[in-house]
């Protein structure tokens, strides 16, 4: 198993953001029970035979829990898995929960990449979406992280928040000029009936074309500051691409632990209970039992779905070697999409042209013969 990764889900947050669809909880009375269950899961499924390539600790807000529990988490990872060759250990942080003690703990445990949930530099916007931090707190957290020696730091932004177009551009311009190595720009997902949905539809009803223009402007501003887009939503300075996420997008294998965590080992994908209380109630022996065998055909589809999100696309020779069939024969619509300019071939790779990446989902639906409404 090459390039195997580990994902650990820490679902606790001091407040739940209005746009969040992840498994999270504000009930910190369950923290110790959760970590005990998590440690039991990791021990039961221990594997020292496979070198781990990357580790990603996400949430929720990992930075919001006691640092002693994080120390214990890293001890368990080292005890049950081979981290001797690990290249990247990432931890998600929210600015308001970052302290010197926390960062020293992460540094001592080998964390070499931080990902800050910034979302916007505009304080009014942050308040509207339920974030607990303001931009000044983010600046302070970033400065502290740099002082303590972190040299690979990401900040998340969201396009489509309840703010003006100019507010969004201001966020991108400010973030692009900061001493960061990586920026992620995600599209806001609105859930019909939610308060955020009502607010956005009433006061900030961006059309799809407007959102596409905002995204394109973000790409331009980031590129002007030395950030290259290497995946639809992700931009990095040279050599600072997120290795963990690249492993996902290149159909690598990964183990995953915690509520809602989904792993992919061999030909099997498994998913833990989404709700934290269901996770806590589950028998450790039955975790990872909610699984599906992924056929070679489905793996090939997934490989292409993920690979075409990357700016460089995917290698035609690697596809043929991996799935024993030529790409152009495997996908009946591929040649037509190529003739229409929705796919291009360069240096032995097939990719979506940069000016069409924002509509890659429509291209994939056509390529894979999926119904775009599903």
C-alpha positions as YAML, in Angstrom:
chain: A
units: angstrom
residues:
- id: 1
  name: UNK
  ca: [0.00, 0.00, 0.00]
- id: 2
  name: UNK
  ca: [1.76, 3.16, -1.22]
- id: 3
  name: UNK
  ca: [1.26, 6.60, 0.28]
- id: 4
  name: UNK
  ca: [-1.14, 5.55, 3.02]
- id: 5
  name: UNK
  ca: [-2.54, 8.42, 5.09]
- id: 6
  name: UNK
  ca: [-4.40, 8.77, 8.39]
- id: 7
  name: UNK
  ca: [-7.31, 11.10, 9.07]
- id: 8
  name: UNK
  ca: [-8.53, 11.74, 12.64]
- id: 9
  name: UNK
  ca: [-11.81, 13.58, 13.26]
- id: 10
  name: UNK
  ca: [-12.14, 15.81, 16.33]
- id: 11
  name: UNK
  ca: [-15.78, 16.97, 16.28]
- id: 12
  name: UNK
  ca: [-15.80, 19.54, 19.09]
- id: 13
  name: UNK
  ca: [-16.47, 23.24, 18.44]
- id: 14
  name: UNK
  ca: [-17.15, 26.12, 20.80]
- id: 15
  name: UNK
  ca: [-19.98, 27.18, 18.47]
- id: 16
  name: UNK
  ca: [-21.50, 25.68, 15.33]
- id: 17
  name: UNK
  ca: [-21.16, 27.86, 12.23]
- id: 18
  name: UNK
  ca: [-24.33, 28.48, 10.26]
- id: 19
  name: UNK
  ca: [-22.92, 26.92, 7.06]
- id: 20
  name: UNK
  ca: [-21.37, 23.81, 8.61]
- id: 21
  name: UNK
  ca: [-22.42, 20.35, 7.43]
- id: 22
  name: UNK
  ca: [-19.62, 18.44, 9.16]
- id: 23
  name: UNK
  ca: [-20.06, 16.18, 12.17]
- id: 24
  name: UNK
  ca: [-19.55, 18.54, 15.11]
- id: 25
  name: UNK
  ca: [-20.77, 19.15, 18.64]
- id: 26
  name: UNK
  ca: [-20.59, 21.94, 21.21]
- id: 27
  name: UNK
  ca: [-21.01, 19.49, 24.12]
- id: 28
  name: UNK
  ca: [-17.53, 19.46, 25.65]
- id: 29
  name: UNK
  ca: [-18.75, 17.24, 28.50]
- id: 30
  name: UNK
  ca: [-18.30, 14.35, 26.04]
- id: 31
  name: UNK
  ca: [-14.66, 15.11, 25.19]
- id: 32
  name: UNK
  ca: [-13.05, 12.51, 27.48]
- id: 33
  name: UNK
  ca: [-15.50, 9.80, 26.45]
- id: 34
  name: UNK
  ca: [-14.91, 10.62, 22.81]
- id: 35
  name: UNK
  ca: [-11.14, 10.44, 23.04]
- id: 36
  name: UNK
  ca: [-11.33, 7.16, 24.97]
- id: 37
  name: UNK
  ca: [-13.48, 5.71, 22.18]
- id: 38
  name: UNK
  ca: [-11.17, 7.16, 19.54]
- id: 39
  name: UNK
  ca: [-8.10, 5.63, 21.21]
- id: 40
  name: UNK
  ca: [-9.87, 2.28, 21.44]
- id: 41
  name: UNK
  ca: [-10.68, 2.39, 17.74]
- id: 42
  name: UNK
  ca: [-7.09, 3.24, 16.83]
- id: 43
  name: UNK
  ca: [-5.73, 0.43, 18.99]
- id: 44
  name: UNK
  ca: [-8.17, -2.18, 17.68]
- id: 45
  name: UNK
  ca: [-7.31, -1.36, 14.07]
- id: 46
  name: UNK
  ca: [-3.59, -0.84, 14.72]
- id: 47
  name: UNK
  ca: [-1.18, -1.56, 11.88]
- id: 48
  name: UNK
  ca: [2.57, -1.15, 12.19]
- id: 49
  name: UNK
  ca: [3.26, -2.84, 8.85]
- id: 50
  name: UNK
  ca: [2.29, 0.07, 6.60]
- id: 51
  name: UNK
  ca: [4.37, 3.28, 6.68]
- id: 52
  name: UNK
  ca: [2.17, 6.35, 7.05]
- id: 53
  name: UNK
  ca: [2.75, 9.14, 4.53]
- id: 54
  name: UNK
  ca: [0.59, 11.93, 5.95]
- id: 55
  name: UNK
  ca: [-1.60, 12.60, 8.99]
- id: 56
  name: UNK
  ca: [-4.48, 15.09, 9.02]
- id: 57
  name: UNK
  ca: [-6.33, 16.03, 12.20]
- id: 58
  name: UNK
  ca: [-9.54, 17.84, 11.33]
- id: 59
  name: UNK
  ca: [-12.92, 18.65, 12.70]
- id: 60
  name: UNK
  ca: [-14.70, 20.30, 14.25]
- id: 61
  name: UNK
  ca: [-11.99, 22.33, 15.89]
- id: 62
  name: UNK
  ca: [-9.00, 20.24, 17.01]
- id: 63
  name: UNK
  ca: [-7.39, 23.36, 18.50]
- id: 64
  name: UNK
  ca: [-10.34, 23.75, 20.89]
- id: 65
  name: UNK
  ca: [-9.61, 20.64, 22.97]
- id: 66
  name: UNK
  ca: [-7.16, 20.31, 25.84]
- id: 67
  name: UNK
  ca: [-3.55, 20.00, 24.69]
- id: 68
  name: UNK
  ca: [-3.03, 17.02, 27.01]
- id: 69
  name: UNK
  ca: [-5.58, 15.08, 24.95]
- id: 70
  name: UNK
  ca: [-3.73, 16.07, 21.78]
- id: 71
  name: UNK
  ca: [-0.48, 14.84, 23.34]
- id: 72
  name: UNK
  ca: [-2.20, 11.54, 24.11]
- id: 73
  name: UNK
  ca: [-3.53, 11.37, 20.55]
- id: 74
  name: UNK
  ca: [-0.04, 11.66, 19.08]
- id: 75
  name: UNK
  ca: [1.26, 9.07, 21.56]
- id: 76
  name: UNK
  ca: [-1.42, 6.64, 20.37]
- id: 77
  name: UNK
  ca: [-0.64, 7.32, 16.72]
- id: 78
  name: UNK
  ca: [3.02, 6.52, 17.28]
- id: 79
  name: UNK
  ca: [2.18, 3.46, 19.37]
- id: 80
  name: UNK
  ca: [-0.15, 1.86, 16.83]
- id: 81
  name: UNK
  ca: [1.13, 3.09, 13.43]
- id: 82
  name: UNK
  ca: [4.45, 3.52, 11.67]
- id: 83
  name: UNK
  ca: [5.06, 7.27, 11.47]
- id: 84
  name: UNK
  ca: [8.80, 6.92, 10.86]
- id: 85
  name: UNK
  ca: [8.46, 8.07, 7.24]
- id: 86
  name: UNK
  ca: [5.67, 10.62, 7.62]
- id: 87
  name: UNK
  ca: [6.07, 13.66, 5.35]
- id: 88
  name: UNK
  ca: [3.28, 15.93, 6.59]
- id: 89
  name: UNK
  ca: [1.20, 16.27, 9.74]
- id: 90
  name: UNK
  ca: [-1.59, 18.85, 9.45]
- id: 91
  name: UNK
  ca: [-3.89, 20.20, 12.15]
- id: 92
  name: UNK
  ca: [-6.92, 22.43, 11.63]
- id: 93
  name: UNK
  ca: [-7.13, 25.45, 13.94]
- id: 94
  name: UNK
  ca: [-9.61, 28.22, 14.57]
- id: 95
  name: UNK
  ca: [-7.94, 31.57, 15.35]
- id: 96
  name: UNK
  ca: [-9.73, 32.21, 18.66]
- id: 97
  name: UNK
  ca: [-8.54, 28.91, 20.15]
- id: 98
  name: UNK
  ca: [-4.86, 29.26, 19.24]
- id: 99
  name: UNK
  ca: [-2.49, 29.75, 22.18]
- id: 100
  name: UNK
  ca: [1.26, 29.53, 22.58]
- id: 101
  name: UNK
  ca: [0.85, 26.37, 24.69]
- id: 102
  name: UNK
  ca: [-1.23, 24.73, 21.96]
- id: 103
  name: UNK
  ca: [1.25, 25.58, 19.21]
- id: 104
  name: UNK
  ca: [4.20, 24.38, 21.29]
- id: 105
  name: UNK
  ca: [2.35, 21.12, 21.87]
- id: 106
  name: UNK
  ca: [1.73, 20.67, 18.14]
- id: 107
  name: UNK
  ca: [5.32, 21.57, 17.26]
- id: 108
  name: UNK
  ca: [6.69, 19.10, 19.82]
- id: 109
  name: UNK
  ca: [4.55, 16.35, 18.28]
- id: 110
  name: UNK
  ca: [5.89, 16.87, 14.76]
- id: 111
  name: UNK
  ca: [3.06, 18.91, 13.29]
- id: 112
  name: UNK
  ca: [4.51, 20.77, 10.31]
- id: 113
  name: UNK
  ca: [1.39, 22.20, 8.68]
- id: 114
  name: UNK
  ca: [-1.42, 24.34, 10.11]
- id: 115
  name: UNK
  ca: [-4.75, 25.10, 8.45]
- id: 116
  name: UNK
  ca: [-6.64, 28.13, 9.77]
- id: 117
  name: UNK
  ca: [-10.38, 28.45, 9.29]
- id: 118
  name: UNK
  ca: [-10.38, 32.14, 8.43]
- id: 119
  name: UNK
  ca: [-13.27, 32.27, 5.88]
- id: 120
  name: UNK
  ca: [-13.26, 36.10, 5.56]
- id: 121
  name: UNK
  ca: [-11.23, 39.08, 6.76]
- id: 122
  name: UNK
  ca: [-14.42, 41.11, 7.21]
- id: 123
  name: UNK
  ca: [-15.56, 41.09, 10.83]
- id: 124
  name: UNK
  ca: [-19.21, 41.80, 9.98]
- id: 125
  name: UNK
  ca: [-19.28, 38.76, 7.69]
- id: 126
  name: UNK
  ca: [-17.66, 36.55, 10.31]
- id: 127
  name: UNK
  ca: [-20.32, 37.58, 12.80]
- id: 128
  name: UNK
  ca: [-23.14, 36.85, 10.32]
- id: 129
  name: UNK
  ca: [-21.99, 33.28, 9.77]
- id: 130
  name: UNK
  ca: [-21.41, 32.51, 13.44]
- id: 131
  name: UNK
  ca: [-17.61, 32.56, 13.59]
- id: 132
  name: UNK
  ca: [-16.18, 33.32, 17.03]
- id: 133
  name: UNK
  ca: [-13.01, 35.06, 15.85]
- id: 134
  name: UNK
  ca: [-12.32, 38.41, 14.25]
- id: 135
  name: UNK
  ca: [-9.61, 39.21, 11.75]
- id: 136
  name: UNK
  ca: [-7.26, 40.64, 14.39]
- id: 137
  name: UNK
  ca: [-7.32, 37.32, 16.24]
- id: 138
  name: UNK
  ca: [-6.35, 35.55, 13.04]
- id: 139
  name: UNK
  ca: [-3.43, 37.95, 12.55]
- id: 140
  name: UNK
  ca: [-2.28, 37.28, 16.10]
- id: 141
  name: UNK
  ca: [-2.55, 33.51, 15.67]
- id: 142
  name: UNK
  ca: [-0.64, 33.62, 12.38]
- id: 143
  name: UNK
  ca: [2.11, 35.78, 13.85]
- id: 144
  name: UNK
  ca: [2.46, 33.47, 16.85]
- id: 145
  name: UNK
  ca: [2.62, 30.37, 14.65]
- id: 146
  name: UNK
  ca: [5.39, 31.92, 12.58]
- id: 147
  name: UNK
  ca: [7.33, 32.97, 15.67]
- id: 148
  name: UNK
  ca: [7.22, 29.36, 16.88]
- id: 149
  name: UNK
  ca: [8.64, 28.07, 13.61]
- id: 150
  name: UNK
  ca: [5.66, 26.93, 11.53]
- id: 151
  name: UNK
  ca: [6.54, 27.49, 7.88]
- id: 152
  name: UNK
  ca: [3.65, 25.77, 6.09]
- id: 153
  name: UNK
  ca: [0.37, 27.53, 6.89]
- id: 154
  name: UNK
  ca: [-2.97, 27.55, 5.07]
- id: 155
  name: UNK
  ca: [-5.94, 29.89, 5.39]
- id: 156
  name: UNK
  ca: [-9.45, 29.01, 4.20]
- id: 157
  name: UNK
  ca: [-11.71, 31.49, 2.41]
- id: 158
  name: UNK
  ca: [-15.31, 31.03, 1.24]
- id: 159
  name: UNK
  ca: [-16.85, 32.50, -1.89]
- id: 160
  name: UNK
  ca: [-20.58, 33.26, -1.74]
- id: 161
  name: UNK
  ca: [-20.83, 34.35, 1.91]
- id: 162
  name: UNK
  ca: [-23.42, 36.96, 2.90]
- id: 163
  name: UNK
  ca: [-21.27, 39.92, 1.95]
- id: 164
  name: UNK
  ca: [-20.72, 42.10, -1.11]
- id: 165
  name: UNK
  ca: [-18.56, 41.14, -4.06]
- id: 166
  name: UNK
  ca: [-16.10, 43.85, -3.04]
- id: 167
  name: UNK
  ca: [-15.95, 42.43, 0.50]
- id: 168
  name: UNK
  ca: [-14.94, 39.06, -0.94]
- id: 169
  name: UNK
  ca: [-12.30, 40.61, -3.19]
- id: 170
  name: UNK
  ca: [-10.95, 42.51, -0.19]
- id: 171
  name: UNK
  ca: [-10.55, 39.21, 1.68]
- id: 172
  name: UNK
  ca: [-8.66, 37.64, -1.20]
- id: 173
  name: UNK
  ca: [-6.39, 40.67, -1.65]
- id: 174
  name: UNK
  ca: [-5.54, 40.79, 2.06]
- id: 175
  name: UNK
  ca: [-4.92, 37.05, 2.36]
- id: 176
  name: UNK
  ca: [-2.88, 36.94, -0.85]
- id: 177
  name: UNK
  ca: [-0.48, 39.49, 0.60]
- id: 178
  name: UNK
  ca: [0.03, 37.62, 3.90]
- id: 179
  name: UNK
  ca: [3.08, 35.40, 4.58]
- id: 180
  name: UNK
  ca: [1.14, 32.21, 3.93]
- id: 181
  name: UNK
  ca: [2.13, 29.19, 1.85]
- id: 182
  name: UNK
  ca: [-1.33, 27.91, 0.96]
- id: 183
  name: UNK
  ca: [-4.83, 29.30, 0.46]
- id: 184
  name: UNK
  ca: [-8.07, 27.35, -0.02]
- id: 185
  name: UNK
  ca: [-11.10, 29.01, -1.62]
- id: 186
  name: UNK
  ca: [-14.27, 26.99, -1.15]
- id: 187
  name: UNK
  ca: [-17.77, 27.65, -2.48]
- id: 188
  name: UNK
  ca: [-20.44, 28.19, 0.16]
- id: 189
  name: UNK
  ca: [-22.91, 25.31, 0.35]
- id: 190
  name: UNK
  ca: [-26.38, 26.56, 1.21]
- id: 191
  name: UNK
  ca: [-28.93, 24.22, 2.77]
- id: 192
  name: UNK
  ca: [-32.50, 25.15, 1.86]
- id: 193
  name: UNK
  ca: [-34.53, 26.34, 4.82]
- id: 194
  name: UNK
  ca: [-31.55, 27.34, 6.97]
- id: 195
  name: UNK
  ca: [-31.26, 30.89, 8.32]
- id: 196
  name: UNK
  ca: [-28.13, 31.40, 6.24]
- id: 197
  name: UNK
  ca: [-29.99, 30.27, 3.12]
- id: 198
  name: UNK
  ca: [-32.74, 32.80, 3.81]
- id: 199
  name: UNK
  ca: [-30.24, 35.59, 4.45]
- id: 200
  name: UNK
  ca: [-28.24, 34.91, 1.30]
- id: 201
  name: UNK
  ca: [-31.32, 34.60, -0.91]
- id: 202
  name: UNK
  ca: [-32.84, 37.78, 0.50]
- id: 203
  name: UNK
  ca: [-29.80, 40.08, 0.61]
- id: 204
  name: UNK
  ca: [-26.96, 38.43, -1.33]
- id: 205
  name: UNK
  ca: [-28.57, 36.40, -4.14]
- id: 206
  name: UNK
  ca: [-25.48, 35.69, -6.23]
- id: 207
  name: UNK
  ca: [-26.15, 33.99, -9.55]
- id: 208
  name: UNK
  ca: [-23.97, 31.10, -10.73]
- id: 209
  name: UNK
  ca: [-22.33, 33.44, -13.24]
- id: 210
  name: UNK
  ca: [-21.54, 35.98, -10.53]
- id: 211
  name: UNK
  ca: [-20.02, 33.30, -8.31]
- id: 212
  name: UNK
  ca: [-17.93, 32.05, -11.25]
- id: 213
  name: UNK
  ca: [-16.68, 35.60, -11.87]
- id: 214
  name: UNK
  ca: [-15.80, 36.00, -8.18]
- id: 215
  name: UNK
  ca: [-13.90, 32.72, -8.25]
- id: 216
  name: UNK
  ca: [-12.02, 33.72, -11.42]
- id: 217
  name: UNK
  ca: [-11.05, 37.03, -9.84]
- id: 218
  name: UNK
  ca: [-9.76, 35.17, -6.76]
- id: 219
  name: UNK
  ca: [-7.65, 32.92, -9.00]
- id: 220
  name: UNK
  ca: [-6.18, 36.00, -10.70]
- id: 221
  name: UNK
  ca: [-5.39, 37.82, -7.43]
- id: 222
  name: UNK
  ca: [-3.76, 34.77, -5.88]
- id: 223
  name: UNK
  ca: [-1.67, 34.04, -8.97]
- id: 224
  name: UNK
  ca: [-0.44, 37.64, -8.97]
- id: 225
  name: UNK
  ca: [0.97, 36.95, -5.49]
- id: 226
  name: UNK
  ca: [2.71, 33.69, -6.42]
- id: 227
  name: UNK
  ca: [0.00, 31.16, -5.57]
- id: 228
  name: UNK
  ca: [-0.53, 28.54, -8.24]
- id: 229
  name: UNK
  ca: [-3.84, 26.72, -8.44]
- id: 230
  name: UNK
  ca: [-3.13, 23.01, -8.27]
- id: 231
  name: UNK
  ca: [-6.70, 21.91, -7.54]
- id: 232
  name: UNK
  ca: [-10.03, 23.65, -8.09]
- id: 233
  name: UNK
  ca: [-10.20, 25.11, -4.57]
- id: 234
  name: UNK
  ca: [-6.54, 25.04, -3.57]
- id: 235
  name: UNK
  ca: [-3.61, 27.36, -4.24]
- id: 236
  name: UNK
  ca: [-0.02, 26.99, -3.07]
- id: 237
  name: UNK
  ca: [3.38, 28.57, -3.25]
- id: 238
  name: UNK
  ca: [5.86, 26.29, -5.04]
- id: 239
  name: UNK
  ca: [6.42, 23.05, -3.13]
- id: 240
  name: UNK
  ca: [3.71, 23.75, -0.53]
- id: 241
  name: UNK
  ca: [0.83, 21.71, -1.94]
- id: 242
  name: UNK
  ca: [-1.09, 19.75, 0.69]
- id: 243
  name: UNK
  ca: [0.29, 16.21, 0.44]
- id: 244
  name: UNK
  ca: [-2.58, 14.71, 2.42]
- id: 245
  name: UNK
  ca: [-5.25, 16.07, 0.09]
- id: 246
  name: UNK
  ca: [-3.19, 15.17, -2.96]
- id: 247
  name: UNK
  ca: [-3.26, 11.58, -1.73]
- id: 248
  name: UNK
  ca: [-7.08, 11.74, -1.73]
- id: 249
  name: UNK
  ca: [-7.24, 13.31, -5.18]
- id: 250
  name: UNK
  ca: [-4.84, 10.72, -6.61]
- id: 251
  name: UNK
  ca: [-6.99, 7.87, -5.28]
- id: 252
  name: UNK
  ca: [-4.47, 6.90, -2.61]
- id: 253
  name: UNK
  ca: [-5.37, 4.83, 0.44]
- id: 254
  name: UNK
  ca: [-6.10, 6.13, 3.90]
- id: 255
  name: UNK
  ca: [-7.25, 5.04, 7.34]
- id: 256
  name: UNK
  ca: [-9.71, 7.22, 9.21]
- id: 257
  name: UNK
  ca: [-10.82, 7.39, 12.83]
- id: 258
  name: UNK
  ca: [-13.59, 9.14, 14.73]
- id: 259
  name: UNK
  ca: [-17.20, 10.12, 14.13]
- id: 260
  name: UNK
  ca: [-18.15, 10.39, 10.43]
- id: 261
  name: UNK
  ca: [-14.60, 9.43, 9.37]
- id: 262
  name: UNK
  ca: [-14.34, 7.56, 6.09]
- id: 263
  name: UNK
  ca: [-11.38, 5.35, 5.17]
- id: 264
  name: UNK
  ca: [-10.33, 3.53, 2.01]
- id: 265
  name: UNK
  ca: [-8.10, 0.47, 2.32]
- id: 266
  name: UNK
  ca: [-7.47, -1.97, -0.51]
- id: 267
  name: UNK
  ca: [-10.77, -2.20, -2.39]
- id: 268
  name: UNK
  ca: [-12.92, -1.36, 0.63]
- id: 269
  name: UNK
  ca: [-14.29, 1.98, 1.76]
- id: 270
  name: UNK
  ca: [-15.76, 2.26, 5.27]
- id: 271
  name: UNK
  ca: [-17.57, 5.04, 7.12]
- id: 272
  name: UNK
  ca: [-18.08, 5.49, 10.85]
- id: 273
  name: UNK
  ca: [-21.40, 6.72, 12.33]
- id: 274
  name: UNK
  ca: [-21.90, 10.39, 11.47]
- id: 275
  name: UNK
  ca: [-23.45, 11.49, 14.76]
- id: 276
  name: UNK
  ca: [-21.02, 11.62, 17.67]
- id: 277
  name: UNK
  ca: [-23.44, 9.98, 20.12]
- id: 278
  name: UNK
  ca: [-24.03, 7.14, 17.66]
- id: 279
  name: UNK
  ca: [-20.27, 6.78, 17.34]
- id: 280
  name: UNK
  ca: [-19.88, 6.63, 21.12]
- id: 281
  name: UNK
  ca: [-22.66, 4.04, 21.40]
- id: 282
  name: UNK
  ca: [-21.21, 1.77, 18.69]
- id: 283
  name: UNK
  ca: [-19.27, -1.33, 19.63]
- id: 284
  name: UNK
  ca: [-15.62, -0.77, 18.72]
- id: 285
  name: UNK
  ca: [-15.55, -4.22, 17.11]
- id: 286
  name: UNK
  ca: [-18.24, -3.16, 14.65]
- id: 287
  name: UNK
  ca: [-16.67, 0.16, 13.64]
- id: 288
  name: UNK
  ca: [-15.47, 0.07, 10.02]
- id: 289
  name: UNK
  ca: [-18.17, -2.56, 9.35]
- id: 290
  name: UNK
  ca: [-20.30, -0.07, 7.41]
- id: 291
  name: UNK
  ca: [-18.27, -0.67, 4.29]
- id: 292
  name: UNK
  ca: [-18.57, -1.21, 0.59]
- id: 293
  name: UNK
  ca: [-16.40, -3.06, -1.87]
- id: 294
  name: UNK
  ca: [-15.36, -0.63, -4.61]
- id: 295
  name: UNK
  ca: [-15.13, -2.40, -7.95]
- id: 296
  name: UNK
  ca: [-12.23, -1.69, -10.36]
- id: 297
  name: UNK
  ca: [-14.76, 0.07, -12.63]
- id: 298
  name: UNK
  ca: [-15.90, 2.36, -9.82]
- id: 299
  name: UNK
  ca: [-12.31, 2.97, -8.76]
- id: 300
  name: UNK
  ca: [-11.47, 4.09, -12.28]
- id: 301
  name: UNK
  ca: [-14.43, 6.48, -12.26]
- id: 302
  name: UNK
  ca: [-13.38, 7.88, -8.89]
- id: 303
  name: UNK
  ca: [-9.77, 8.20, -10.01]
- id: 304
  name: UNK
  ca: [-10.89, 10.36, -12.93]
- id: 305
  name: UNK
  ca: [-13.43, 12.35, -10.91]
- id: 306
  name: UNK
  ca: [-10.72, 13.26, -8.42]
- id: 307
  name: UNK
  ca: [-7.82, 13.57, -10.86]
- id: 308
  name: UNK
  ca: [-9.58, 16.01, -13.16]
- id: 309
  name: UNK
  ca: [-10.01, 18.40, -10.24]
- id: 310
  name: UNK
  ca: [-6.24, 18.84, -10.34]
- id: 311
  name: UNK
  ca: [-4.78, 21.52, -12.58]
- id: 312
  name: UNK
  ca: [-2.29, 19.01, -14.02]
- id: 313
  name: UNK
  ca: [-5.01, 16.42, -14.54]
- id: 314
  name: UNK
  ca: [-4.10, 12.73, -14.60]
- id: 315
  name: UNK
  ca: [-1.51, 10.64, -16.40]
- id: 316
  name: UNK
  ca: [-2.89, 8.63, -19.32]
- id: 317
  name: UNK
  ca: [-0.17, 6.00, -18.96]
- id: 318
  name: UNK
  ca: [-0.82, 5.64, -15.22]
- id: 319
  name: UNK
  ca: [-4.53, 5.23, -15.88]
- id: 320
  name: UNK
  ca: [-3.83, 2.47, -18.42]
- id: 321
  name: UNK
  ca: [-1.38, 0.74, -16.07]
- id: 322
  name: UNK
  ca: [-3.73, 0.97, -13.11]
- id: 323
  name: UNK
  ca: [-6.97, -0.11, -14.83]
- id: 324
  name: UNK
  ca: [-5.65, -2.11, -17.82]
- id: 325
  name: UNK
  ca: [-7.58, -0.07, -20.35]
- id: 326
  name: UNK
  ca: [-6.99, 3.02, -22.44]
- id: 327
  name: UNK
  ca: [-8.65, 6.16, -21.05]
- id: 328
  name: UNK
  ca: [-10.26, 7.01, -24.41]
- id: 329
  name: UNK
  ca: [-11.77, 3.55, -24.69]
- id: 330
  name: UNK
  ca: [-12.91, 3.42, -21.07]
- id: 331
  name: UNK
  ca: [-14.97, 6.63, -21.33]
- id: 332
  name: UNK
  ca: [-17.23, 6.71, -24.38]
- id: 333
  name: UNK
  ca: [-17.69, 10.50, -24.25]
- id: 334
  name: UNK
  ca: [-14.02, 11.37, -23.75]
- id: 335
  name: UNK
  ca: [-13.10, 11.94, -27.40]
- id: 336
  name: UNK
  ca: [-16.12, 14.17, -27.99]
- id: 337
  name: UNK
  ca: [-15.29, 16.28, -24.93]
- id: 338
  name: UNK
  ca: [-11.72, 16.54, -26.18]
- id: 339
  name: UNK
  ca: [-12.90, 17.70, -29.61]
- id: 340
  name: UNK
  ca: [-15.18, 20.28, -27.95]
- id: 341
  name: UNK
  ca: [-12.29, 21.67, -25.89]
- id: 342
  name: UNK
  ca: [-13.53, 20.50, -22.50]
- id: 343
  name: UNK
  ca: [-10.55, 18.15, -22.15]
- id: 344
  name: UNK
  ca: [-7.00, 18.83, -23.30]
- id: 345
  name: UNK
  ca: [-3.95, 16.58, -23.53]
- id: 346
  name: UNK
  ca: [-0.53, 17.84, -22.63]
- id: 347
  name: UNK
  ca: [2.71, 16.06, -21.64]
- id: 348
  name: UNK
  ca: [0.93, 12.70, -21.48]
- id: 349
  name: UNK
  ca: [-1.79, 13.99, -19.16]
- id: 350
  name: UNK
  ca: [-5.45, 14.73, -19.72]
- id: 351
  name: UNK
  ca: [-6.91, 17.71, -17.89]
- id: 352
  name: UNK
  ca: [-9.73, 20.22, -17.86]
- id: 353
  name: UNK
  ca: [-8.63, 23.60, -19.30]
- id: 354
  name: UNK
  ca: [-7.98, 26.19, -16.61]
- id: 355
  name: UNK
  ca: [-10.81, 28.43, -17.81]
- id: 356
  name: UNK
  ca: [-13.31, 25.59, -17.39]
- id: 357
  name: UNK
  ca: [-12.25, 24.22, -14.00]
- id: 358
  name: UNK
  ca: [-15.07, 26.03, -12.22]
- id: 359
  name: UNK
  ca: [-17.61, 23.95, -14.20]
- id: 360
  name: UNK
  ca: [-15.70, 20.69, -13.89]
- id: 361
  name: UNK
  ca: [-18.69, 18.96, -12.27]
- id: 362
  name: UNK
  ca: [-20.74, 19.41, -15.44]
- id: 363
  name: UNK
  ca: [-17.84, 18.09, -17.53]
- id: 364
  name: UNK
  ca: [-17.51, 15.06, -15.26]
- id: 365
  name: UNK
  ca: [-21.23, 14.34, -15.48]
- id: 366
  name: UNK
  ca: [-20.91, 14.24, -19.25]
- id: 367
  name: UNK
  ca: [-17.70, 12.20, -19.19]
- id: 368
  name: UNK
  ca: [-18.98, 9.64, -16.72]
- id: 369
  name: UNK
  ca: [-22.50, 9.70, -18.17]
- id: 370
  name: UNK
  ca: [-24.01, 10.80, -14.86]
- id: 371
  name: UNK
  ca: [-27.22, 12.75, -14.38]
- id: 372
  name: UNK
  ca: [-26.10, 16.23, -13.30]
- id: 373
  name: UNK
  ca: [-29.23, 16.53, -11.11]
- id: 374
  name: UNK
  ca: [-28.13, 13.60, -8.93]
...
